[in-house]
């Protein structure tokens, strides 16, 4: 008999995907006279769909029925609901960023919002996927949307970044598919719960399963920008429109890490002793490489790209604990990182007068005099990225370091602390430029009403730093993954 289909748990994803389809069709057939009003209507419809999805997610937080639906392909638990909520909030801010950015650059196109929603739906789906096939489908949905968004600008650099991202993404997909094939060969199933049960018993081939876990980690490592699978990140971040970069840097990490946590800490939990050293090495390489190379960057977007790589390593430090403490600390880091990187790229977008005109570090010289508001916001985000109290970044690093030390990985934490010290240099360098160097031009960046959008991540960065218990209260429940 076919399984009973319960659609309510995936309604939030369906709302986002449905809104994307409707907007794509309407934009293609409707004739409009005023392009500015049409873009405003599109962004309002996009945000409306996202808020409707959030409302449904609120109801799913207390879901007490069957854990898996759609024939076991999707799992409903606080872990997935929490991750999806973060992704939707990031998408709302990204839609507002995109509206302001493309209005400034004169490249406004109606396809931006459906693509943003398609990427968001893929990210939401991957956090609740309970089957490796479903993980792959969701991964491709979000990836192809991001490939197009990366090349959304008319600039040659944007097209080049999109092509690089696409080609390297194809290689990562091949690794991931091969990992799925080996996982099926080792356990006879692609369901995450089935893999865990097979590996817990004596019905699986451990050697084949270890190889499968390794290939799946490679696929995920590409998406989270872990070294040595980070090559696409600097070019994609620099070439993509800044509004897209902000969305990509925050939401993709939340989605990819959520899927990685479910696959490793559920499906391959019986092999934790085998895959933990791989995560250990990935974390160390990623932190050190990202922090060191960021020092040599002269473009703010490339610097933040290598910073993003380093932060992926810090999150992996928490995951190396392979327990609920590690999951909880990684989730808090992801929430904090999403807030501060969204804010940092928001300031970059406002400083760049039109499109990508002013992204060099020299453009930030004297910003404290030209625009004290933007300089103050950027200072807050950079201090948080560096892990300076009382910001969310400080609490996040303490959390992942504590989880790793509790698991006996103190050498990895020592490497992380040293990498943090190195990273502080290139963050503080920008702050010094903003306040201690004479501006090269007298014109002040035009922030206007858009600065209020950037103020939202700033508020969250301070809130999570001063009152982290607000988030950890939810994470106590979200860190227990159902299967």
Short mmCIF file of C-alpha atoms in Angstrom, two decimals:
data_model
loop_
_atom_site.label_atom_id
_atom_site.label_comp_id
_atom_site.label_asym_id
_atom_site.label_seq_id
_atom_site.Cartn_x
_atom_site.Cartn_y
_atom_site.Cartn_z
CA UNK A 1 0.00 0.00 0.00
CA UNK A 2 1.23 3.54 -0.68
CA UNK A 3 2.17 5.54 2.42
CA UNK A 4 -0.25 8.03 3.93
CA UNK A 5 0.82 11.47 2.74
CA UNK A 6 0.81 14.19 5.39
CA UNK A 7 1.56 17.52 3.75
CA UNK A 8 1.23 19.90 6.68
CA UNK A 9 4.92 19.65 7.77
CA UNK A 10 6.13 20.72 4.32
CA UNK A 11 3.59 23.52 3.87
CA UNK A 12 6.22 26.17 4.80
CA UNK A 13 8.41 24.95 1.94
CA UNK A 14 5.44 24.71 -0.42
CA UNK A 15 4.42 28.29 0.38
CA UNK A 16 7.90 29.59 -0.50
CA UNK A 17 8.18 27.50 -3.67
CA UNK A 18 4.59 28.34 -4.68
CA UNK A 19 5.20 32.05 -4.22
CA UNK A 20 8.30 31.74 -6.41
CA UNK A 21 6.36 30.03 -9.20
CA UNK A 22 3.53 32.57 -9.09
CA UNK A 23 5.89 35.54 -9.14
CA UNK A 24 7.90 34.06 -12.00
CA UNK A 25 4.77 33.55 -14.12
CA UNK A 26 3.25 36.92 -13.24
CA UNK A 27 6.48 38.77 -14.00
CA UNK A 28 6.62 37.08 -17.41
CA UNK A 29 3.09 37.94 -18.53
CA UNK A 30 2.15 41.20 -16.82
CA UNK A 31 2.80 44.41 -18.72
CA UNK A 32 3.87 47.26 -16.43
CA UNK A 33 4.38 50.94 -16.98
CA UNK A 34 6.24 51.85 -13.81
CA UNK A 35 9.21 49.51 -13.22
CA UNK A 36 9.98 50.92 -9.78
CA UNK A 37 6.47 50.23 -8.52
CA UNK A 38 6.58 46.76 -10.04
CA UNK A 39 9.84 45.93 -8.22
CA UNK A 40 8.30 47.21 -4.97
CA UNK A 41 5.26 44.98 -5.53
CA UNK A 42 7.51 41.98 -6.14
CA UNK A 43 9.55 42.50 -2.99
CA UNK A 44 6.38 42.97 -0.91
CA UNK A 45 4.89 39.77 -2.34
CA UNK A 46 8.15 37.94 -1.64
CA UNK A 47 8.25 39.09 1.96
CA UNK A 48 4.56 38.25 2.34
CA UNK A 49 5.20 34.66 1.23
CA UNK A 50 8.15 34.37 3.59
CA UNK A 51 6.14 35.67 6.53
CA UNK A 52 3.36 33.20 5.75
CA UNK A 53 5.97 30.44 5.79
CA UNK A 54 7.24 31.68 9.15
CA UNK A 55 3.73 31.56 10.57
CA UNK A 56 3.42 27.90 9.58
CA UNK A 57 6.84 27.11 11.03
CA UNK A 58 5.74 28.53 14.37
CA UNK A 59 2.96 25.95 14.46
CA UNK A 60 5.37 23.11 13.61
CA UNK A 61 7.64 23.89 16.60
CA UNK A 62 5.28 21.93 18.88
CA UNK A 63 4.59 19.16 16.36
CA UNK A 64 3.90 15.97 18.35
CA UNK A 65 2.68 13.60 15.65
CA UNK A 66 4.69 11.29 13.40
CA UNK A 67 8.34 12.33 13.16
CA UNK A 68 8.65 11.36 9.49
CA UNK A 69 6.24 12.11 6.66
CA UNK A 70 6.03 11.53 2.91
CA UNK A 71 7.13 7.93 3.18
CA UNK A 72 9.99 8.73 5.53
CA UNK A 73 11.58 11.23 3.12
CA UNK A 74 11.04 14.25 5.39
CA UNK A 75 11.47 14.49 9.14
CA UNK A 76 9.67 16.95 11.40
CA UNK A 77 11.59 18.05 14.49
CA UNK A 78 12.58 21.25 16.33
CA UNK A 79 16.05 21.01 14.75
CA UNK A 80 14.73 21.42 11.20
CA UNK A 81 12.11 24.01 12.22
CA UNK A 82 14.74 26.14 13.95
CA UNK A 83 17.10 26.00 10.96
CA UNK A 84 14.28 26.81 8.53
CA UNK A 85 13.21 29.79 10.62
CA UNK A 86 16.73 31.21 10.50
CA UNK A 87 16.88 30.69 6.72
CA UNK A 88 13.54 32.44 6.16
CA UNK A 89 14.57 35.45 8.28
CA UNK A 90 17.80 35.70 6.27
CA UNK A 91 15.76 35.53 3.04
CA UNK A 92 13.52 38.41 4.19
CA UNK A 93 16.53 40.64 4.79
CA UNK A 94 18.13 39.49 1.52
CA UNK A 95 14.98 40.47 -0.41
CA UNK A 96 15.16 43.96 1.09
CA UNK A 97 18.88 44.13 0.33
CA UNK A 98 18.22 43.10 -3.25
CA UNK A 99 15.54 45.73 -3.75
CA UNK A 100 17.88 48.51 -2.61
CA UNK A 101 20.94 47.14 -4.38
CA UNK A 102 19.43 46.67 -7.84
CA UNK A 103 17.61 49.99 -7.61
CA UNK A 104 20.97 51.67 -7.04
CA UNK A 105 22.80 49.73 -9.74
CA UNK A 106 20.04 50.05 -12.33
CA UNK A 107 19.99 46.27 -12.94
CA UNK A 108 16.58 45.49 -11.44
CA UNK A 109 14.98 42.37 -12.91
CA UNK A 110 11.85 40.62 -11.76
CA UNK A 111 13.52 37.19 -11.81
CA UNK A 112 15.60 38.02 -8.74
CA UNK A 113 12.80 37.37 -6.26
CA UNK A 114 11.61 34.00 -7.64
CA UNK A 115 15.23 32.80 -7.76
CA UNK A 116 15.73 33.93 -4.18
CA UNK A 117 12.61 32.03 -3.13
CA UNK A 118 13.60 28.89 -5.05
CA UNK A 119 16.99 28.92 -3.31
CA UNK A 120 15.26 29.45 0.04
CA UNK A 121 12.87 26.54 -0.55
CA UNK A 122 15.82 24.25 -1.36
CA UNK A 123 17.61 25.36 1.79
CA UNK A 124 14.51 24.74 3.89
CA UNK A 125 13.96 21.31 2.39
CA UNK A 126 17.53 20.15 2.91
CA UNK A 127 17.33 20.85 6.65
CA UNK A 128 14.44 18.39 7.04
CA UNK A 129 15.44 15.79 4.45
CA UNK A 130 15.48 12.31 5.96
CA UNK A 131 16.76 10.53 2.88
CA UNK A 132 20.02 11.08 1.02
CA UNK A 133 18.13 11.28 -2.28
CA UNK A 134 16.00 14.09 -0.87
CA UNK A 135 19.15 15.80 0.43
CA UNK A 136 20.61 15.70 -3.08
CA UNK A 137 17.44 17.04 -4.72
CA UNK A 138 17.28 19.93 -2.25
CA UNK A 139 21.00 20.57 -2.66
CA UNK A 140 20.65 20.88 -6.42
CA UNK A 141 17.60 23.13 -6.13
CA UNK A 142 19.42 25.63 -3.94
CA UNK A 143 22.66 25.30 -5.91
CA UNK A 144 21.24 26.01 -9.37
CA UNK A 145 19.32 29.00 -8.03
CA UNK A 146 22.52 30.37 -6.49
CA UNK A 147 24.49 29.79 -9.71
CA UNK A 148 22.05 32.03 -11.59
CA UNK A 149 21.89 34.61 -8.79
CA UNK A 150 25.69 34.83 -8.73
CA UNK A 151 25.69 35.78 -12.41
CA UNK A 152 22.66 38.05 -12.07
CA UNK A 153 24.61 41.26 -12.65
CA UNK A 154 25.55 42.50 -16.12
CA UNK A 155 29.22 42.79 -15.12
CA UNK A 156 31.69 40.31 -16.71
CA UNK A 157 33.07 39.50 -13.24
CA UNK A 158 29.61 38.32 -12.19
CA UNK A 159 29.31 35.93 -15.15
CA UNK A 160 32.82 34.61 -14.51
CA UNK A 161 32.02 33.99 -10.84
CA UNK A 162 28.83 32.17 -11.79
CA UNK A 163 30.66 29.90 -14.22
CA UNK A 164 33.37 29.03 -11.69
CA UNK A 165 30.76 28.34 -9.04
CA UNK A 166 28.79 26.12 -11.43
CA UNK A 167 31.76 24.06 -12.64
CA UNK A 168 33.13 23.39 -9.17
CA UNK A 169 29.61 22.75 -7.91
CA UNK A 170 29.19 20.04 -10.55
CA UNK A 171 32.29 18.28 -9.24
CA UNK A 172 30.99 18.45 -5.67
CA UNK A 173 27.64 17.00 -6.80
CA UNK A 174 29.48 14.07 -8.38
CA UNK A 175 31.28 13.35 -5.10
CA UNK A 176 27.99 13.58 -3.22
CA UNK A 177 26.20 11.21 -5.61
CA UNK A 178 29.04 8.70 -5.40
CA UNK A 179 28.78 8.90 -1.61
CA UNK A 180 25.05 8.16 -1.80
CA UNK A 181 25.75 5.16 -4.04
CA UNK A 182 28.33 3.77 -1.61
CA UNK A 183 26.02 4.38 1.35
CA UNK A 184 23.32 2.37 -0.41
CA UNK A 185 25.80 -0.36 -1.23
CA UNK A 186 26.96 -0.52 2.38
CA UNK A 187 23.55 -0.48 4.07
CA UNK A 188 20.94 -1.29 1.43
CA UNK A 189 19.07 1.99 1.98
CA UNK A 190 19.41 5.71 1.42
CA UNK A 191 17.15 6.67 4.35
CA UNK A 192 19.08 8.39 7.12
CA UNK A 193 17.35 6.39 9.87
CA UNK A 194 17.85 3.16 7.91
CA UNK A 195 21.57 3.82 7.50
CA UNK A 196 21.91 4.44 11.25
CA UNK A 197 20.06 1.21 12.08
CA UNK A 198 22.13 -0.82 9.62
CA UNK A 199 25.43 0.55 10.95
CA UNK A 200 24.32 -0.09 14.55
CA UNK A 201 23.73 -3.75 13.75
CA UNK A 202 25.77 -6.23 11.73
CA UNK A 203 24.03 -5.86 8.37
CA UNK A 204 26.29 -3.13 6.94
CA UNK A 205 29.75 -3.05 5.41
CA UNK A 206 31.78 -0.70 7.67
CA UNK A 207 34.59 -0.10 5.18
CA UNK A 208 32.18 0.87 2.41
CA UNK A 209 30.20 3.03 4.82
CA UNK A 210 33.35 4.91 5.87
CA UNK A 211 34.13 5.62 2.22
CA UNK A 212 30.55 6.83 1.74
CA UNK A 213 30.82 9.15 4.73
CA UNK A 214 34.08 10.56 3.36
CA UNK A 215 32.58 11.35 -0.05
CA UNK A 216 29.48 12.90 1.50
CA UNK A 217 31.69 15.08 3.68
CA UNK A 218 33.49 16.26 0.53
CA UNK A 219 30.15 17.27 -1.00
CA UNK A 220 29.11 19.15 2.10
CA UNK A 221 32.57 20.68 2.56
CA UNK A 222 32.19 22.39 -0.79
CA UNK A 223 28.92 24.00 0.24
CA UNK A 224 30.23 25.22 3.61
CA UNK A 225 33.52 26.45 2.06
CA UNK A 226 35.81 24.15 4.02
CA UNK A 227 39.46 23.87 2.92
CA UNK A 228 40.56 22.40 0.52
CA UNK A 229 37.14 22.67 -1.16
CA UNK A 230 36.90 26.44 -0.79
CA UNK A 231 38.31 27.56 -4.15
CA UNK A 232 35.00 28.89 -5.48
CA UNK A 233 34.26 31.10 -2.47
CA UNK A 234 36.45 34.22 -3.00
CA UNK A 235 35.58 34.56 -6.70
CA UNK A 236 31.87 33.91 -6.19
CA UNK A 237 31.60 36.29 -3.24
CA UNK A 238 33.49 39.05 -5.06
CA UNK A 239 31.79 38.65 -8.44
CA UNK A 240 28.21 38.19 -7.25
CA UNK A 241 26.00 41.21 -6.53
CA UNK A 242 26.58 42.15 -2.88
CA UNK A 243 22.93 41.47 -1.98
CA UNK A 244 23.32 37.94 -3.34
CA UNK A 245 26.65 37.51 -1.55
CA UNK A 246 25.00 38.45 1.75
CA UNK A 247 22.25 35.88 1.25
CA UNK A 248 24.62 33.19 0.00
CA UNK A 249 27.12 33.64 2.83
CA UNK A 250 24.51 33.42 5.60
CA UNK A 251 21.72 31.13 4.41
CA UNK A 252 23.80 28.55 2.54
CA UNK A 253 25.96 27.90 5.59
CA UNK A 254 22.93 27.38 7.82
CA UNK A 255 21.33 24.97 5.34
CA UNK A 256 24.47 23.00 4.47
CA UNK A 257 25.62 22.66 8.07
CA UNK A 258 22.13 21.59 9.18
CA UNK A 259 22.15 18.82 6.57
CA UNK A 260 25.72 17.84 7.47
CA UNK A 261 24.76 17.59 11.15
CA UNK A 262 21.81 15.34 10.40
CA UNK A 263 23.80 13.06 8.09
CA UNK A 264 26.83 12.70 10.38
CA UNK A 265 25.20 12.79 13.82
CA UNK A 266 22.32 10.51 12.85
CA UNK A 267 23.07 8.34 9.81
CA UNK A 268 26.78 7.87 10.52
CA UNK A 269 26.74 8.32 14.30
CA UNK A 270 27.79 4.65 14.82
CA UNK A 271 30.99 5.50 12.90
CA UNK A 272 31.69 8.70 14.85
CA UNK A 273 35.15 7.46 15.86
CA UNK A 274 36.00 7.15 12.17
CA UNK A 275 34.69 10.46 10.79
CA UNK A 276 35.56 12.69 13.78
CA UNK A 277 39.29 12.84 12.85
CA UNK A 278 38.30 13.96 9.33
CA UNK A 279 36.23 16.82 10.77
CA UNK A 280 39.14 17.63 13.11
CA UNK A 281 41.58 18.00 10.22
CA UNK A 282 39.08 19.90 8.05
CA UNK A 283 38.42 22.34 10.89
CA UNK A 284 42.12 23.00 11.50
CA UNK A 285 42.95 23.48 7.81
CA UNK A 286 39.93 25.70 7.23
CA UNK A 287 40.56 28.01 10.19
CA UNK A 288 44.26 28.45 9.51
CA UNK A 289 43.98 28.86 5.72
CA UNK A 290 41.05 31.26 5.85
CA UNK A 291 42.63 33.44 8.53
CA UNK A 292 46.07 33.64 6.93
CA UNK A 293 44.98 34.34 3.35
CA UNK A 294 42.47 36.98 4.47
CA UNK A 295 45.37 39.12 5.68
CA UNK A 296 46.64 39.62 2.12
CA UNK A 297 43.30 40.76 0.67
CA UNK A 298 42.76 44.33 -0.48
CA UNK A 299 39.10 43.94 -1.46
CA UNK A 300 36.55 43.95 1.36
CA UNK A 301 34.39 41.27 -0.27
CA UNK A 302 37.32 38.90 -0.78
CA UNK A 303 38.44 39.54 2.78
CA UNK A 304 34.99 38.65 4.08
CA UNK A 305 34.99 35.61 1.80
CA UNK A 306 38.14 34.23 3.41
CA UNK A 307 36.69 35.25 6.77
CA UNK A 308 33.66 33.11 5.89
CA UNK A 309 35.99 30.20 5.19
CA UNK A 310 37.64 30.62 8.59
CA UNK A 311 34.26 30.72 10.32
CA UNK A 312 33.29 27.45 8.66
CA UNK A 313 36.30 25.99 10.42
CA UNK A 314 35.14 27.34 13.78
CA UNK A 315 31.73 25.73 13.28
CA UNK A 316 33.44 22.43 12.44
CA UNK A 317 35.28 22.71 15.77
CA UNK A 318 31.92 22.41 17.51
CA UNK A 319 30.80 19.54 15.29
CA UNK A 320 33.97 17.61 16.11
CA UNK A 321 32.43 16.93 19.54
CA UNK A 322 29.87 14.62 17.83
CA UNK A 323 27.28 15.06 20.60
CA UNK A 324 24.35 17.27 21.57
CA UNK A 325 26.68 19.92 23.02
CA UNK A 326 28.45 20.15 19.68
CA UNK A 327 25.15 20.44 17.81
CA UNK A 328 23.89 23.12 20.17
CA UNK A 329 27.08 25.17 19.94
CA UNK A 330 27.19 24.85 16.13
CA UNK A 331 23.58 26.01 15.82
CA UNK A 332 24.24 29.05 18.00
CA UNK A 333 27.34 29.86 15.94
CA UNK A 334 25.30 29.61 12.74
CA UNK A 335 22.62 31.99 14.04
CA UNK A 336 25.23 34.48 15.26
CA UNK A 337 27.26 34.23 12.07
CA UNK A 338 24.18 34.75 9.90
CA UNK A 339 23.41 38.01 11.74
CA UNK A 340 26.90 39.47 11.65
CA UNK A 341 27.80 38.51 8.06
CA UNK A 342 24.45 39.80 6.77
CA UNK A 343 25.13 43.07 8.52
CA UNK A 344 28.72 43.31 7.28
CA UNK A 345 27.71 42.79 3.64
CA UNK A 346 24.83 45.20 4.16
CA UNK A 347 27.30 47.94 5.05
CA UNK A 348 29.48 46.96 2.07
CA UNK A 349 26.42 47.34 -0.15
CA UNK A 350 25.71 50.83 1.20
CA UNK A 351 29.32 52.01 0.95
CA UNK A 352 29.44 50.85 -2.68
CA UNK A 353 27.58 53.77 -4.17
CA UNK A 354 26.30 51.99 -7.28
CA UNK A 355 26.77 48.27 -7.70
CA UNK A 356 30.37 47.29 -7.03
CA UNK A 357 32.14 50.62 -7.43
CA UNK A 358 33.79 50.89 -4.00
CA UNK A 359 34.78 47.55 -2.56
CA UNK A 360 38.50 48.12 -2.01
CA UNK A 361 39.72 48.56 1.55
CA UNK A 362 40.83 52.10 0.67
CA UNK A 363 37.16 53.01 0.20
CA UNK A 364 36.72 52.65 3.96
CA UNK A 365 39.39 55.22 4.82
CA UNK A 366 37.81 57.95 6.92
CA UNK A 367 34.37 56.36 6.88
CA UNK A 368 34.00 57.29 10.54
CA UNK A 369 33.96 60.95 9.51
CA UNK A 370 31.99 60.62 6.29
CA UNK A 371 29.27 58.36 7.70
CA UNK A 372 29.47 57.71 11.46
CA UNK A 373 26.38 55.48 11.32
CA UNK A 374 27.78 53.07 8.73
CA UNK A 375 31.20 53.09 10.39
CA UNK A 376 29.62 52.28 13.76
CA UNK A 377 27.59 49.42 12.30
CA UNK A 378 30.59 48.01 10.47
CA UNK A 379 32.70 48.23 13.63
CA UNK A 380 30.12 46.20 15.54
CA UNK A 381 29.99 43.49 12.88
CA UNK A 382 33.79 43.28 12.54
CA UNK A 383 34.24 43.03 16.31
CA UNK A 384 31.67 40.26 16.41
CA UNK A 385 33.36 38.40 13.57
CA UNK A 386 36.61 38.71 15.52
CA UNK A 387 34.95 37.29 18.63
CA UNK A 388 35.23 40.36 20.85
CA UNK A 389 32.74 40.68 23.76
CA UNK A 390 29.97 41.62 24.30
CA UNK A 391 28.96 40.53 20.79
CA UNK A 392 27.35 37.31 19.60
CA UNK A 393 30.61 36.22 17.96
CA UNK A 394 32.32 35.99 21.35
CA UNK A 395 29.62 33.77 22.86
CA UNK A 396 29.56 31.62 19.72
CA UNK A 397 33.29 30.94 19.88
CA UNK A 398 33.16 30.19 23.60
CA UNK A 399 30.34 27.71 22.91
CA UNK A 400 32.11 25.76 20.16
CA UNK A 401 35.42 25.80 22.04
CA UNK A 402 33.70 24.50 25.16
CA UNK A 403 32.01 21.67 23.26
CA UNK A 404 35.31 20.63 21.66
CA UNK A 405 37.22 20.73 24.95
CA UNK A 406 34.48 18.66 26.56
CA UNK A 407 35.05 16.03 23.87
CA UNK A 408 38.81 16.03 24.54
CA UNK A 409 39.81 18.01 21.44
CA UNK A 410 41.85 20.66 23.25
CA UNK A 411 44.65 20.70 20.60
CA UNK A 412 42.05 21.71 18.01
CA UNK A 413 40.78 24.45 20.32
CA UNK A 414 44.34 25.71 20.73
CA UNK A 415 44.64 25.99 16.94
CA UNK A 416 41.28 27.77 16.87
CA UNK A 417 42.37 30.32 19.48
CA UNK A 418 45.56 31.09 17.53
CA UNK A 419 43.56 31.41 14.31
CA UNK A 420 41.21 33.82 16.10
CA UNK A 421 44.17 35.99 17.09
CA UNK A 422 45.39 36.08 13.49
CA UNK A 423 41.88 36.86 12.22
CA UNK A 424 41.53 39.77 14.62
CA UNK A 425 44.29 41.56 12.69
CA UNK A 426 42.44 41.95 9.39
CA UNK A 427 39.19 42.91 11.13
CA UNK A 428 40.87 45.57 13.26
CA UNK A 429 42.76 46.82 10.17
CA UNK A 430 39.46 47.89 8.62
CA UNK A 431 38.39 49.61 11.84
CA UNK A 432 41.70 51.51 11.89
CA UNK A 433 41.11 52.61 8.29
CA UNK A 434 37.64 53.87 9.14
CA UNK A 435 38.66 55.98 12.11
CA UNK A 436 42.38 56.75 11.86
CA UNK A 437 42.99 57.51 8.20
CA UNK A 438 42.05 60.61 6.28
CA UNK A 439 39.27 60.07 3.75
CA UNK A 440 40.28 60.19 0.09
CA UNK A 441 37.00 61.85 -0.84
CA UNK A 442 34.59 64.12 0.99
CA UNK A 443 31.37 62.56 -0.30
CA UNK A 444 29.52 60.50 2.29
CA UNK A 445 27.82 57.20 1.36
CA UNK A 446 24.06 57.54 0.99
CA UNK A 447 22.52 55.22 3.54
CA UNK A 448 18.98 56.53 3.90
CA UNK A 449 16.19 54.17 4.89
CA UNK A 450 18.28 51.13 3.91
CA UNK A 451 20.41 51.62 7.02
CA UNK A 452 17.41 50.55 9.09
CA UNK A 453 17.50 47.15 7.38
CA UNK A 454 21.18 46.77 8.30
CA UNK A 455 20.31 47.84 11.85
CA UNK A 456 18.29 44.62 12.30
CA UNK A 457 21.36 42.32 12.14
CA UNK A 458 23.19 44.83 14.37
CA UNK A 459 20.45 44.57 16.99
CA UNK A 460 20.52 40.77 16.84
CA UNK A 461 24.32 40.68 17.08
CA UNK A 462 24.19 42.67 20.31
CA UNK A 463 21.12 40.87 21.64
CA UNK A 464 22.62 37.40 21.20
CA UNK A 465 25.87 38.61 22.76
CA UNK A 466 24.29 40.20 25.83
CA UNK A 467 21.46 37.69 26.31
CA UNK A 468 22.54 34.39 24.71
CA UNK A 469 20.06 32.50 26.88
CA UNK A 470 17.31 33.69 24.53
CA UNK A 471 18.70 31.48 21.77
CA UNK A 472 20.06 28.67 23.95
CA UNK A 473 16.58 28.25 25.44
CA UNK A 474 15.34 27.17 22.00
CA UNK A 475 18.50 25.20 21.23
CA UNK A 476 17.98 22.89 24.21
CA UNK A 477 15.05 21.47 22.29
CA UNK A 478 16.41 21.96 18.77
CA UNK A 479 19.67 20.07 19.46
CA UNK A 480 17.77 16.77 19.88
CA UNK A 481 17.40 15.39 16.35
CA UNK A 482 14.57 12.99 15.60
CA UNK A 483 14.78 10.10 13.19
#
